[in-house]
CSV table of C-alpha atoms and ligand atoms in Angstrom, one decimal:
chain,number,residue,atom,x,y,z
A,1,MET,CA,0.0,0.0,0.0
A,2,SER,CA,2.8,2.4,-0.7
A,3,THR,CA,1.2,4.2,-3.6
A,4,LEU,CA,-2.0,6.2,-3.6
A,5,GLU,CA,-3.8,4.0,-6.0
A,6,HIS,CA,-3.8,1.1,-3.4
A,7,ILE,CA,-5.2,3.2,-0.7
A,8,PRO,CA,-8.9,2.5,-0.3
A,9,SER,CA,-11.3,5.4,-0.3
A,10,SER,CA,-13.1,4.0,2.7
A,11,LEU,CA,-12.4,1.6,5.5
A,12,THR,CA,-15.1,-0.2,7.5
A,13,ILE,CA,-13.9,-2.0,10.6
A,14,THR,CA,-15.4,-3.5,13.8
A,15,ARG,CA,-16.0,-0.7,16.2
A,16,PRO,CA,-12.8,-0.1,18.1
A,17,ASP,CA,-12.2,0.5,21.8
A,18,ASP,CA,-9.8,2.9,23.5
A,19,TRP,CA,-7.8,1.0,26.1
A,20,HIS,CA,-6.3,4.1,27.7
A,21,LEU,CA,-8.4,7.3,28.0
A,22,HIS,CA,-8.4,10.4,30.3
A,23,LEU,CA,-12.0,11.5,30.5
A,24,ARG,CA,-11.6,13.8,33.5
A,25,ASP,CA,-14.7,14.8,35.4
A,26,GLY,CA,-17.5,17.4,35.4
A,27,ALA,CA,-17.8,19.8,32.4
A,28,THR,CA,-14.6,18.6,30.7
A,29,MET,CA,-15.8,15.0,30.9
A,30,ALA,CA,-19.1,16.0,29.3
A,31,SER,CA,-17.2,17.5,26.4
A,32,VAL,CA,-14.8,14.6,25.9
A,33,LEU,CA,-17.4,11.9,26.0
A,34,PRO,CA,-19.2,12.5,22.7
A,35,HIS,CA,-15.8,12.6,21.0
A,36,SER,CA,-14.8,9.2,22.3
A,37,ALA,CA,-18.2,7.6,22.1
A,38,ARG,CA,-18.6,8.6,18.4
A,39,GLN,CA,-15.6,6.2,17.6
A,40,PHE,CA,-15.2,3.8,20.4
A,41,GLY,CA,-17.5,1.2,22.0
A,42,ARG,CA,-15.6,1.1,25.3
A,43,ALA,CA,-12.7,2.8,27.0
A,44,ILE,CA,-10.5,2.0,29.9
A,45,VAL,CA,-11.0,5.2,31.9
A,46,MET,CA,-7.9,6.4,33.7
A,47,PRO,CA,-8.4,7.1,37.4
A,48,ASN,CA,-6.0,10.1,37.9
A,49,LEU,CA,-8.7,12.5,39.0
A,50,LYS,CA,-8.2,15.0,41.8
A,51,PRO,CA,-8.6,13.2,44.2
A,52,PRO,CA,-7.8,9.9,42.4
A,53,VAL,CA,-10.2,7.0,42.0
A,54,THR,CA,-8.8,4.7,44.7
A,55,THR,CA,-11.8,2.6,45.9
A,56,THR,CA,-14.4,0.5,44.2
A,57,ALA,CA,-17.0,2.9,45.6
A,58,ASP,CA,-15.2,5.8,43.9
A,59,ALA,CA,-15.1,3.9,40.6
A,60,VAL,CA,-18.8,3.0,40.8
A,61,ALA,CA,-19.7,6.6,41.5
A,62,TYR,CA,-17.4,7.9,38.7
A,63,ARG,CA,-18.9,5.4,36.2
A,64,GLU,CA,-22.4,6.7,37.1
A,65,ARG,CA,-21.3,10.3,36.5
A,66,ILE,CA,-19.9,9.3,33.1
A,67,LEU,CA,-23.1,7.4,32.0
A,68,ALA,CA,-25.3,10.4,33.2
A,69,ALA,CA,-23.2,12.8,31.1
A,70,LEU,CA,-23.4,10.6,27.9
A,71,PRO,CA,-25.5,12.4,25.3
A,72,GLN,CA,-28.9,10.8,24.5
A,73,GLY,CA,-28.7,8.2,21.7
A,74,MET,CA,-25.0,7.5,22.2
A,75,THR,CA,-23.7,4.2,23.6
A,76,PHE,CA,-20.4,3.8,25.4
A,77,ASP,CA,-19.2,1.4,28.1
A,78,PRO,CA,-16.7,3.0,30.5
A,79,LEU,CA,-14.4,0.3,31.9
A,80,MET,CA,-13.2,1.5,35.3
A,81,VAL,CA,-9.7,1.5,36.9
A,82,LEU,CA,-8.5,1.8,40.4
A,83,TYR,CA,-5.5,4.1,41.2
A,84,LEU,CA,-3.0,2.1,43.2
A,85,THR,CA,-1.5,3.8,46.3
A,86,ASN,CA,0.9,2.6,48.9
A,87,ASN,CA,-2.2,2.1,51.1
A,88,THR,CA,-4.5,0.1,48.8
A,89,SER,CA,-5.7,-2.9,50.7
A,90,PRO,CA,-6.0,-6.5,49.4
A,91,ASP,CA,-9.6,-6.4,50.4
A,92,GLU,CA,-10.2,-3.4,48.1
A,93,ILE,CA,-9.0,-5.6,45.2
A,94,ARG,CA,-11.5,-8.3,46.1
A,95,ARG,CA,-14.2,-5.7,46.3
A,96,ALA,CA,-13.1,-4.4,42.9
A,97,GLN,CA,-13.2,-7.8,41.3
A,98,ASP,CA,-16.6,-8.6,42.8
A,99,SER,CA,-18.1,-5.3,41.6
A,100,GLY,CA,-18.0,-6.3,37.9
A,101,VAL,CA,-17.3,-2.5,37.3
A,102,VAL,CA,-13.6,-2.3,37.9
A,103,GLN,CA,-11.6,-3.9,35.1
A,104,ALA,CA,-8.0,-3.1,36.2
A,105,VAL,CA,-5.7,-1.4,38.6
A,106,LYS,CA,-3.2,1.4,37.5
A,107,LEU,CA,0.3,2.0,38.7
A,108,TYR,CA,1.4,5.6,38.6
A,109,PRO,CA,4.9,5.8,40.0
A,110,ALA,CA,4.7,8.8,42.4
A,111,GLY,CA,5.5,12.0,40.5
A,112,ALA,CA,5.7,10.4,37.1
A,113,THR,CA,2.9,12.4,35.4
A,114,THR,CA,-0.3,14.4,35.8
A,115,ASN,CA,-2.0,13.8,39.2
A,116,SER,CA,0.4,11.1,40.2
A,117,ASP,CA,1.4,12.6,43.6
A,118,LEU,CA,-0.5,10.0,45.5
A,119,GLY,CA,1.0,7.2,43.4
A,120,VAL,CA,3.3,4.4,44.6
A,121,THR,CA,6.7,5.3,46.0
A,122,ASP,CA,8.0,1.6,46.0
A,123,LEU,CA,6.2,-1.3,44.4
A,124,LYS,CA,7.4,-3.5,47.4
A,125,ASN,CA,4.7,-1.6,49.4
A,126,CYS,CA,2.1,-3.2,47.2
A,127,TYR,CA,3.2,-6.9,47.1
A,128,LYS,CA,0.2,-8.1,49.1
A,129,VAL,CA,-2.2,-6.3,46.7
A,130,LEU,CA,-0.4,-7.7,43.7
A,131,GLU,CA,-0.7,-11.2,45.0
A,132,VAL,CA,-4.4,-10.8,45.2
A,133,MET,CA,-4.6,-9.3,41.7
A,134,GLN,CA,-2.6,-12.2,40.4
A,135,GLU,CA,-4.9,-14.6,42.2
A,136,VAL,CA,-8.2,-13.1,41.0
A,137,GLY,CA,-7.0,-12.2,37.5
A,138,MET,CA,-7.1,-8.4,37.8
A,139,PRO,CA,-4.9,-6.7,35.1
A,140,PHE,CA,-2.2,-4.3,36.2
A,141,LEU,CA,-1.8,-1.2,34.0
A,142,VAL,CA,1.6,0.2,34.3
A,143,HIS,CA,2.8,3.8,33.6
A,144,GLY,CA,6.3,2.5,32.8
A,145,GLU,CA,8.7,5.4,33.7
A,146,VAL,CA,11.1,5.7,36.6
A,147,THR,CA,10.9,9.0,38.4
A,148,ASP,CA,14.6,9.1,39.5
A,149,PRO,CA,15.6,12.7,38.5
A,150,GLU,CA,19.1,11.4,37.7
A,151,ILE,CA,17.7,9.5,34.8
A,152,ASP,CA,17.4,11.4,31.5
A,153,ILE,CA,13.8,11.9,30.6
A,154,PHE,CA,14.3,10.1,27.3
A,155,ASP,CA,15.7,7.0,29.1
A,156,ARG,CA,13.0,6.7,31.8
A,157,GLU,CA,11.0,4.0,30.1
A,158,ALA,CA,14.0,1.8,29.2
A,159,VAL,CA,15.4,2.1,32.7
A,160,PHE,CA,11.9,1.2,34.1
A,161,ILE,CA,12.0,-2.2,32.3
A,162,GLU,CA,15.2,-3.2,34.1
A,163,ARG,CA,14.5,-1.6,37.5
A,164,VAL,CA,10.8,-2.3,37.9
A,165,MET,CA,9.2,-4.4,35.1
A,166,ARG,CA,11.5,-7.4,35.1
A,167,PRO,CA,11.5,-7.7,39.0
A,168,LEU,CA,7.7,-7.2,39.1
A,169,ARG,CA,7.1,-9.9,36.5
A,170,SER,CA,9.5,-12.4,37.9
A,171,ALA,CA,7.8,-12.0,41.4
A,172,PHE,CA,4.3,-12.2,39.8
A,173,PRO,CA,4.7,-14.3,36.6
A,174,ALA,CA,0.9,-15.0,36.3
A,175,LEU,CA,-0.2,-11.3,36.8
A,176,SER,CA,-1.6,-9.8,33.6
A,177,VAL,CA,0.3,-6.6,32.9
A,178,VAL,CA,-0.4,-3.9,30.3
A,179,PHE,CA,2.7,-1.7,29.6
A,180,GLU,CA,0.7,1.5,29.0
A,181,HIS,CA,1.5,3.9,26.2
A,182,ILE,CA,4.9,2.5,25.2
A,183,THR,CA,7.3,4.9,23.4
A,184,THR,CA,10.5,3.0,22.8
A,185,LYS,CA,11.9,0.1,20.8
A,186,ASP,CA,13.1,-1.3,24.2
A,187,ALA,CA,9.5,-1.6,25.4
A,188,ALA,CA,8.2,-2.9,22.1
A,189,GLN,CA,10.9,-5.6,22.1
A,190,TYR,CA,10.4,-6.4,25.8
A,191,VAL,CA,6.6,-6.9,25.3
A,192,ALA,CA,7.0,-8.9,22.1
A,193,GLU,CA,9.5,-11.3,23.7
A,194,ALA,CA,8.5,-11.6,27.4
A,195,GLU,CA,6.9,-14.7,28.7
A,196,GLY,CA,3.4,-14.8,30.3
A,197,PRO,CA,0.4,-12.4,30.2
A,198,ILE,CA,1.7,-9.1,29.0
A,199,ALA,CA,0.5,-6.5,26.4
A,200,ALA,CA,1.1,-2.9,25.5
A,201,THR,CA,-1.0,0.1,24.4
A,202,ILE,CA,0.3,2.5,21.8
A,203,THR,CA,-1.0,6.0,21.2
A,204,ALA,CA,-1.6,7.6,17.8
A,205,HIS,CA,0.8,10.4,18.4
A,206,HIS,CA,3.7,8.1,19.2
A,207,LEU,CA,3.0,6.3,15.9
A,208,LEU,CA,2.9,9.5,14.0
A,209,TYR,CA,5.7,11.7,15.5
A,210,ASN,CA,9.2,11.7,16.9
A,211,ARG,CA,10.6,14.2,19.3
A,212,ASN,CA,11.5,16.7,16.6
A,213,GLU,CA,7.8,17.5,16.5
A,214,ILE,CA,8.0,19.2,19.9
A,215,PHE,CA,10.6,21.7,18.7
A,216,LYS,CA,9.7,22.2,15.0
A,217,GLY,CA,10.1,25.9,14.4
A,218,GLY,CA,9.8,26.7,18.1
A,219,ILE,CA,8.5,25.0,21.3
A,220,ARG,CA,5.2,23.4,20.6
A,221,PRO,CA,3.5,22.5,23.9
A,222,HIS,CA,0.7,20.6,22.4
A,223,TYR,CA,3.1,17.9,21.3
A,224,TYR,CA,4.4,17.5,24.9
A,225,CYS,CA,3.1,14.4,26.7
A,226,LEU,CA,4.4,11.7,29.0
A,227,PRO,CA,6.1,9.5,28.2
A,228,ILE,CA,7.7,12.1,26.0
A,229,LEU,CA,8.0,11.5,22.2
A,230,LYS,CA,11.3,9.7,21.4
A,231,ARG,CA,13.7,9.4,18.5
A,232,GLU,CA,12.6,8.3,15.0
A,233,GLU,CA,14.1,4.8,15.5
A,234,HIS,CA,11.6,4.3,18.4
A,235,ARG,CA,8.7,5.6,16.4
A,236,LEU,CA,9.6,3.1,13.7
A,237,ALA,CA,9.8,0.2,16.2
A,238,LEU,CA,6.3,1.2,17.6
A,239,MET,CA,4.8,1.3,14.1
A,240,THR,CA,6.3,-2.1,13.3
A,241,ALA,CA,4.9,-3.5,16.5
A,242,ALA,CA,1.4,-2.0,16.0
A,243,ALA,CA,1.3,-3.3,12.4
A,244,SER,CA,2.8,-6.7,13.2
A,245,GLY,CA,-0.4,-8.4,13.9
A,246,ASP,CA,1.0,-9.5,17.3
A,247,GLU,CA,-2.0,-9.7,19.6
A,248,ARG,CA,0.0,-8.1,22.4
A,249,PHE,CA,-0.2,-4.6,20.9
A,250,PHE,CA,-3.4,-2.6,20.9
A,251,LEU,CA,-4.9,0.8,20.7
A,252,GLY,CA,-4.8,3.2,23.7
A,253,THR,CA,-5.1,6.9,22.8
A,254,ASP,CA,-3.9,8.4,26.2
A,255,SER,CA,-6.0,11.4,25.0
A,256,ALA,CA,-5.5,13.8,27.9
A,257,PRO,CA,-7.3,17.2,27.8
A,258,HIS,CA,-5.6,20.2,29.5
A,259,MET,CA,-6.9,23.7,29.2
A,260,GLN,CA,-5.0,25.9,26.7
A,261,GLY,CA,-3.5,28.1,29.5
A,262,ALA,CA,-2.2,25.1,31.4
A,263,LYS,CA,-0.3,23.9,28.4
A,264,GLU,CA,0.8,27.2,26.9
A,265,ALA,CA,2.6,28.2,30.1
A,266,ALA,CA,6.1,28.6,31.5
A,267,CYS,CA,5.7,25.1,33.0
A,268,GLY,CA,3.1,23.5,30.9
A,269,CYS,CA,1.2,20.2,31.5
A,270,ALA,CA,1.9,17.0,29.7
A,271,GLY,CA,-0.9,15.5,27.6
A,272,CYS,CA,-2.1,15.5,24.0
A,273,TYR,CA,-5.8,15.8,23.2
A,274,THR,CA,-6.7,13.2,20.5
A,275,ALA,CA,-10.2,11.9,21.5
A,276,LEU,CA,-11.7,14.1,18.9
A,277,HIS,CA,-9.9,12.5,15.9
A,278,ALA,CA,-8.2,9.4,17.3
A,279,MET,CA,-9.2,6.9,14.6
A,280,GLU,CA,-8.4,9.3,11.9
A,281,LEU,CA,-4.9,9.7,13.3
A,282,TYR,CA,-4.4,6.0,13.6
A,283,ALA,CA,-5.6,5.5,10.0
A,284,GLU,CA,-3.1,8.1,8.9
A,285,ALA,CA,-0.3,6.3,10.7
A,286,PHE,CA,-1.2,2.9,9.4
A,287,GLU,CA,-1.7,4.3,5.9
A,288,ARG,CA,1.8,5.8,6.0
A,289,ALA,CA,3.2,2.5,7.1
A,290,GLY,CA,1.4,0.7,4.3
A,291,ALA,CA,-0.5,-1.4,6.9
A,292,LEU,CA,-4.1,-0.3,6.7
A,293,ASP,CA,-5.1,-4.0,6.6
A,294,LYS,CA,-3.6,-4.3,10.1
A,295,LEU,CA,-5.6,-1.5,11.7
A,296,GLU,CA,-8.7,-3.5,12.7
A,297,ALA,CA,-6.8,-6.1,14.7
A,298,PHE,CA,-4.9,-3.4,16.5
A,299,ALA,CA,-7.9,-1.2,17.2
A,300,SER,CA,-10.8,-3.7,17.6
A,301,PHE,CA,-9.6,-7.3,18.2
A,302,ASN,CA,-6.4,-7.5,20.3
A,303,GLY,CA,-7.7,-5.4,23.3
A,304,PRO,CA,-10.8,-7.3,24.0
A,305,ALA,CA,-8.9,-10.6,23.6
A,306,PHE,CA,-6.4,-9.5,26.3
A,307,TYR,CA,-9.1,-8.3,28.7
A,308,GLY,CA,-11.3,-11.4,28.0
A,309,LEU,CA,-14.2,-9.4,26.6
A,310,PRO,CA,-16.2,-9.9,23.5
A,311,ARG,CA,-15.5,-7.8,20.4
A,312,ASN,CA,-17.9,-5.0,19.6
A,313,THR,CA,-20.6,-6.2,17.1
A,314,ASP,CA,-21.2,-3.0,15.1
A,315,THR,CA,-18.8,-1.2,12.8
A,316,ILE,CA,-17.4,2.2,12.0
A,317,THR,CA,-16.4,3.6,8.6
A,318,LEU,CA,-13.5,5.9,7.9
A,319,ARG,CA,-13.4,7.7,4.6
A,320,ARG,CA,-10.3,9.0,2.9
A,321,GLU,CA,-11.3,12.6,2.8
A,322,SER,CA,-9.4,15.7,3.8
A,323,TRP,CA,-10.8,18.0,6.4
A,324,THR,CA,-9.4,20.7,8.6
A,325,LEU,CA,-9.2,20.2,12.4
A,326,PRO,CA,-10.7,22.9,14.6
A,327,ALA,CA,-8.2,25.4,16.0
A,328,SER,CA,-9.6,24.9,19.5
A,329,LEU,CA,-12.5,23.1,21.3
A,330,PRO,CA,-14.6,24.8,24.0
A,331,MET,CA,-14.6,22.6,27.1
A,332,GLY,CA,-16.0,23.5,30.5
A,333,ASP,CA,-15.2,27.2,30.9
A,334,GLY,CA,-12.0,27.0,28.8
A,335,GLU,CA,-10.6,25.8,25.5
A,336,VAL,CA,-8.6,22.7,24.7
A,337,ILE,CA,-6.3,22.7,21.7
A,338,PRO,CA,-6.4,19.3,20.0
A,339,LEU,CA,-3.3,17.7,18.5
A,340,ASN,CA,-2.8,19.0,15.0
A,341,ALA,CA,-5.2,21.9,15.6
A,342,GLY,CA,-6.0,23.8,12.4
A,343,GLU,CA,-4.2,21.3,10.2
A,344,GLN,CA,-5.5,19.0,7.4
A,345,ILE,CA,-6.1,15.4,8.2
A,346,ASN,CA,-6.7,12.8,5.5
A,347,TRP,CA,-9.3,10.5,7.0
A,348,LYS,CA,-12.7,11.3,8.3
A,349,MET,CA,-15.2,9.3,10.4
A,350,ALA,CA,-18.3,8.7,8.4
B,1,NCD,N1,-0.1,11.4,29.0
B,1,NCD,C1,0.1,12.6,29.5
B,1,NCD,O1,1.0,13.3,29.1
B,1,NCD,N2,-0.7,13.0,30.6
B,1,NCD,C2,-1.7,12.3,31.2
B,1,NCD,C3,-1.2,11.3,32.3
B,1,NCD,C4,-0.5,10.1,31.7
B,1,NCD,O2,-1.1,9.3,31.1
B,1,NCD,O3,0.7,10.1,31.8
B,1,NCD,C5,-2.7,13.2,31.9
B,1,NCD,O4,-3.6,12.8,32.7
B,1,NCD,O5,-2.7,14.4,31.6
């Protein structure tokens, strides 16, 4: 599919799911929801609210707020996640499992990213909890970056594999782990080759861009996210993994809205907003890689297989049609600037 004549004018695939989404809460959530629900049947909803979603009761209440904010006529199944802290109890995991609402538990190493201050300082504090998760089959979603300030920001994921991921998985070999939003060839290779139940999500922006994008013609805060964009060799390895057909790799947008002022600031927040146009961006990435025929497995099959859920039964259609992204999106009482704001994009959700 390297030449234009081989590119289809439209693409109909099983409805995809987003296995890593920041919906936030309140008015922002109400604005994000229709963007995600238009494309995706379900999403793994990140728990890094302020305060974070640390209990089953919090997750149930958050899910109800999401469903109440869903526009009439739209369907969307929010899959809830607990935020692991040093104080999470094994009983909380059993409650979560019994609830049928909580699908996974998330590791935010303390200080790694947005709203991670209450995250885990040392995974050893959580071994009793991880034992129960392994026993009941609760997946562990891992933000895979060390927080050691001595480690260069571009190396934090690779160092995490050696310092945290390998010891974790040798202590809990039957624990299902999702290495969230991988950004390096090291992580792609680790996930492809590791033994046992492991998978990884990959964002659209890490498939499309390398770190030059952050500095093209000046500093461009809307391309700053965590884990940060890496070198081209890493982008290529991620694209190869996503298009390989390997069931361990699946779609997770990590779409993360921050208000314009919080990003365009002296110390701006990390996060790219892609919920508006995620499938269009993934289609663009897979088209450039000559791998449009691999998009459906990555977006719609591999995730449910890993989570033990059925595939969605309806479809979406993407047309190869250029359109211009809005320059900004009103959200709550502010504006969010989507990734590629004001630029042309070659695919359009029908
Ligand atoms: N991806 C980001 O850069 N930011 C996310 C947090 C996260 O997933 O790291 C956010 O919540 O803003």
